[in-house]
XYZ file of C-alpha atoms in Angstrom:
334
model
C -86.790 32.628 -40.140
C -89.382 30.103 -41.355
C -86.937 28.046 -43.469
C -86.501 24.506 -42.161
C -83.066 22.988 -41.175
C -81.515 19.962 -42.725
C -80.767 17.759 -39.678
C -79.407 14.771 -41.556
C -76.100 13.437 -40.086
C -73.051 15.018 -41.667
C -75.047 17.769 -43.255
C -73.720 21.308 -43.348
C -74.582 23.889 -40.776
C -75.921 26.449 -43.370
C -79.559 26.913 -43.959
C -80.609 25.237 -47.160
C -83.761 25.659 -49.151
C -85.115 22.172 -49.601
C -86.530 23.144 -52.923
C -83.060 23.304 -54.393
C -82.567 19.516 -53.911
C -86.151 18.608 -55.149
C -87.476 18.130 -51.616
C -91.216 18.805 -51.185
C -92.112 22.143 -49.718
C -89.631 23.967 -51.886
C -90.193 27.257 -53.695
C -92.559 27.603 -56.565
C -91.298 26.474 -59.940
C -91.985 29.810 -61.446
C -89.913 31.725 -58.934
C -87.361 33.728 -60.844
C -84.920 34.722 -58.025
C -81.876 32.431 -58.011
C -80.547 30.954 -54.696
C -76.910 31.103 -53.688
C -74.811 27.864 -53.517
C -75.353 25.673 -50.472
C -71.729 25.643 -49.019
C -70.795 29.091 -50.149
C -69.546 30.033 -46.619
C -68.188 26.950 -44.815
C -67.715 26.762 -41.023
C -65.637 24.138 -39.154
C -67.557 21.176 -37.812
C -65.853 21.366 -34.419
C -63.178 23.205 -32.523
C -59.616 21.926 -33.299
C -58.112 19.694 -30.619
C -54.809 21.628 -30.495
C -54.100 25.305 -30.585
C -52.888 26.605 -33.909
C -49.193 27.507 -34.083
C -49.940 31.155 -34.576
C -51.447 31.263 -31.076
C -48.183 30.131 -29.445
C -46.131 32.564 -31.458
C -48.520 35.337 -30.664
C -48.349 34.519 -26.958
C -44.524 34.600 -27.123
C -44.718 37.921 -28.863
C -47.010 39.225 -26.161
C -44.561 38.050 -23.482
C -41.662 39.773 -25.168
C -43.699 42.895 -25.617
C -44.614 42.797 -21.930
C -40.967 42.426 -20.979
C -40.001 45.362 -23.145
C -42.825 47.524 -21.997
C -41.214 48.193 -18.612
C -44.043 46.558 -16.671
C -42.628 43.592 -14.676
C -44.807 40.598 -14.178
C -44.915 39.058 -10.677
C -42.704 36.127 -11.773
C -40.052 38.379 -13.289
C -40.092 40.567 -10.205
C -39.541 37.536 -7.986
C -36.652 36.266 -10.090
C -35.029 39.673 -10.159
C -35.115 39.918 -6.366
C -33.335 36.568 -5.832
C -29.511 36.483 -5.772
C -27.784 34.737 -8.685
C -26.876 31.082 -8.166
C -23.312 29.842 -8.658
C -21.813 26.382 -8.490
C -19.890 26.308 -5.243
C -17.602 23.587 -6.585
C -16.134 25.985 -9.153
C -16.193 29.070 -6.966
C -12.783 28.403 -5.387
C -9.692 26.630 -6.725
C -7.727 24.826 -4.037
C -4.036 24.667 -4.813
C -2.698 21.117 -4.342
C -0.647 20.542 -1.214
C 2.824 19.053 -1.130
C 1.364 15.786 0.145
C -1.022 15.667 -2.825
C 1.792 16.287 -5.296
C 4.101 13.678 -3.786
C 1.306 11.106 -3.582
C 0.445 11.643 -7.254
C 4.081 11.503 -8.367
C 4.893 8.349 -6.413
C 1.657 6.699 -7.477
C 2.562 7.400 -11.098
C 6.076 5.990 -10.684
C 4.708 2.946 -8.890
C 2.208 2.157 -11.643
C 4.575 3.106 -14.509
C 8.152 2.347 -13.384
C 9.395 2.512 -16.960
C 8.637 6.248 -17.091
C 11.199 7.131 -14.398
C 13.886 8.381 -16.767
C 11.482 10.492 -18.821
C 9.497 11.968 -15.913
C 12.039 12.429 -13.130
C 13.276 15.795 -14.406
C 9.743 17.206 -14.550
C 8.983 15.868 -11.067
C 12.157 17.407 -9.664
C 11.412 20.793 -11.233
C 7.902 20.794 -9.796
C 9.175 19.933 -6.325
C 11.936 22.550 -6.546
C 9.378 25.239 -7.386
C 7.142 24.204 -4.488
C 9.639 23.416 -1.719
C 10.796 26.869 -0.706
C 11.435 26.465 3.041
C 13.278 24.025 5.249
C 9.973 22.967 6.811
C 8.635 21.936 3.417
C 11.885 20.113 2.681
C 11.508 18.200 5.931
C 7.934 17.345 4.993
C 9.073 16.161 1.566
C 11.658 13.836 3.113
C 9.077 12.379 5.489
C 6.573 11.832 2.687
C 9.040 10.056 0.424
C 10.373 7.925 3.274
C 6.859 6.924 4.358
C 5.695 6.056 0.855
C 8.898 4.155 0.071
C 8.368 1.914 3.099
C 4.582 1.605 2.770
C 3.988 1.004 -0.946
C 4.686 -2.663 -1.759
C 7.819 -3.227 -3.861
C 8.543 0.508 -4.054
C 11.809 0.560 -2.088
C 13.901 0.281 -5.273
C 12.087 3.126 -7.027
C 12.081 5.200 -3.838
C 15.846 4.820 -3.477
C 16.419 5.921 -7.076
C 14.165 8.920 -6.522
C 16.043 9.865 -3.350
C 19.378 9.677 -5.143
C 18.180 11.928 -7.973
C 16.636 14.476 -5.626
C 19.781 14.559 -3.487
C 21.725 15.829 -6.506
C 19.148 17.957 -8.347
C 16.657 19.319 -5.814
C 17.536 22.962 -5.220
C 16.464 24.945 -2.172
C 18.129 27.969 -0.647
C 18.796 28.886 2.002
C 18.712 25.551 3.782
C 20.528 24.331 6.843
C 20.444 20.706 5.683
C 20.067 19.326 2.196
C 17.782 16.522 1.101
C 20.302 13.722 1.627
C 21.228 14.854 5.132
C 17.604 15.038 6.230
C 16.923 11.638 4.694
C 19.818 10.003 6.550
C 18.661 11.590 9.797
C 15.193 10.152 9.252
C 16.643 6.703 8.616
C 18.816 6.993 11.727
C 15.692 7.326 13.887
C 14.533 3.862 12.828
C 18.066 2.515 13.134
C 18.177 3.430 16.815
C 15.007 1.405 17.432
C 16.257 -1.775 15.734
C 16.678 -3.976 18.834
C 13.216 -3.053 20.064
C 11.618 -3.431 16.635
C 12.803 -7.016 16.041
C 11.024 -8.013 19.267
C 7.893 -5.981 18.661
C 4.484 -7.098 17.535
C 3.698 -8.214 14.013
C 2.919 -4.729 12.709
C 6.068 -3.239 14.256
C 8.223 -5.949 12.720
C 6.566 -5.451 9.343
C 7.382 -1.717 9.347
C 10.935 -2.422 10.464
C 11.486 -4.987 7.711
C 10.266 -2.496 5.098
C 12.739 0.009 6.505
C 15.599 -2.519 6.316
C 14.960 -3.272 2.644
C 14.613 0.422 1.811
C 17.927 1.157 3.539
C 19.531 -1.647 1.535
C 18.280 -0.068 -1.705
C 19.574 3.301 -0.538
C 23.017 1.834 -0.015
C 23.002 0.432 -3.551
C 21.720 3.591 -5.265
C 22.512 6.631 -3.103
C 25.672 8.260 -4.441
C 27.821 10.722 -2.531
C 30.445 12.940 -4.124
C 33.922 12.414 -2.765
C 36.684 14.938 -2.257
C 37.794 14.656 -5.890
C 34.258 14.722 -7.280
C 33.966 10.967 -7.702
C 30.645 9.344 -6.806
C 30.795 6.721 -4.073
C 28.333 4.798 -1.953
C 27.416 6.171 1.464
C 29.727 4.228 3.790
C 27.644 5.187 6.783
C 24.945 2.861 5.450
C 27.450 0.010 5.133
C 27.928 -0.249 8.889
C 24.218 0.295 9.494
C 23.307 -2.722 7.350
C 25.732 -4.908 9.309
C 24.107 -3.895 12.594
C 20.621 -4.448 11.176
C 21.590 -7.946 10.050
C 22.909 -8.811 13.504
C 19.719 -7.490 15.106
C 17.564 -9.633 12.821
C 19.579 -12.763 13.597
C 19.607 -12.037 17.322
C 15.845 -12.674 17.468
C 15.418 -15.449 14.869
C 11.677 -15.640 14.477
C 10.326 -16.486 11.046
C 9.614 -12.909 9.923
C 13.050 -11.645 10.988
C 14.826 -14.523 9.271
C 12.919 -14.017 6.040
C 13.873 -10.334 6.097
C 17.508 -11.297 6.721
C 17.420 -13.590 3.690
C 16.051 -10.785 1.503
C 18.693 -8.402 2.801
C 21.499 -10.857 2.082
C 20.247 -11.672 -1.403
C 19.998 -7.963 -2.163
C 23.299 -6.684 -0.776
C 25.336 -9.710 0.351
C 27.878 -9.752 -2.456
C 28.335 -5.976 -2.387
C 28.798 -5.950 1.383
C 31.314 -8.771 1.229
C 33.351 -7.044 -1.475
C 33.411 -3.784 0.450
C 34.497 -5.454 3.675
C 37.149 -7.514 1.945
C 38.597 -4.406 0.340
C 39.199 -2.969 3.817
C 40.237 -6.326 5.371
C 37.208 -6.474 7.643
C 35.716 -9.767 8.826
C 32.105 -8.703 9.291
C 30.851 -11.246 6.775
C 32.506 -14.081 8.696
C 30.696 -12.972 11.829
C 27.367 -12.936 10.003
C 27.979 -16.409 8.565
C 28.742 -17.761 12.040
C 25.464 -16.355 13.309
C 23.608 -17.920 10.390
C 25.145 -21.321 11.160
C 24.084 -20.991 14.779
C 20.501 -20.227 13.746
C 20.397 -23.215 11.393
C 21.834 -25.578 13.987
C 19.491 -24.424 16.734
C 16.514 -24.582 14.376
C 14.641 -21.965 16.365
C 12.427 -21.152 13.402
C 9.310 -23.111 12.539
C 9.446 -26.438 10.711
C 7.780 -25.027 7.588
C 10.227 -22.116 7.301
C 13.439 -23.882 8.302
C 14.109 -25.873 5.069
C 13.461 -22.830 2.914
C 15.709 -20.584 4.996
C 18.454 -23.168 5.077
C 18.581 -23.450 1.304
C 18.397 -19.681 0.812
C 21.119 -18.926 3.336
C 23.420 -21.499 1.785
C 22.540 -20.315 -1.714
C 23.636 -16.800 -0.900
C 26.439 -17.176 1.610
C 28.133 -20.539 1.554
C 31.765 -19.877 0.606
C 33.930 -22.771 -0.474
C 37.075 -22.627 1.614
C 39.395 -23.994 -1.055
C 38.135 -21.794 -3.940
C 37.121 -18.675 -2.028
C 34.134 -18.200 -4.311
C 30.408 -18.365 -3.733
C 28.754 -21.609 -4.647
C 25.842 -23.824 -3.751
C 26.160 -26.591 -1.222
C 26.139 -30.109 -2.620
C 22.726 -31.559 -3.261
C 23.314 -34.276 -0.651
C 23.766 -31.644 2.037
C 20.707 -29.740 0.875
C 18.665 -32.911 1.145
C 19.495 -33.401 4.799
C 16.747 -32.653 7.300
């Protein structure tokens, strides 16, 4: 208890006899009892800043032992009392509707028209498995008609799709088949033609889309004859003539542009069909076109373009009875 402490900085914490290092006040020189080494039992200078790893492992072991001991901690008791949580987004699987399927199919065909031949059979099989009632068949017809007249430049692809479905879509029992329901839907717009050509801009736009879709249907929709031969639907032939007359009866710019597109698309086919049955419908249409050009009821910016296009498609040389362009001198006239 009377031994002094070495308080020098960095010195050990053990009591040291100063006599061992030659400091004054040490033991007598003749003392026979030997002293133990200075740092025989070393203690840490300070507490470690971080807990040793064995403490964390031991705490985990204690937690597992507590869980296995049957004594629930307050946190475990609280978690056990709460109901399990589930992701509501994966709880229910909503089967796609017919509208979803048709929208996806038509969107795919619109973006990848080259895949029609390879994908049409799969699309038809999917629709056949889904359309099981006449109500669904009616909905399918309405969806395809709407998309074919709404999606830009889709009338050609829509007409091809309608032709394929009319021959391969199976549904039984059904009062009407796909083609019959489609023609009925087109007839509704046909009855409104005289009103549509005089409607507002949006009404005329929808009507013009319908006209071009009906023209594509006439070119691609095939109907089996009595002997099994495939022919065009003649009912559409007369409808296109009436639509052309309606467009020319109200010769505003939009109607005339639609008439030009219709003539460029089906003019030669219509003329050949009418000539084969000795009908003069094309002559009547040409006379109406000449009247429109002479009256110049369209705007100045549209008139030259329409004049050239009409002549390009429909001017028939009387002496050769073939289609040809008007002479350049005539085209240059104002």
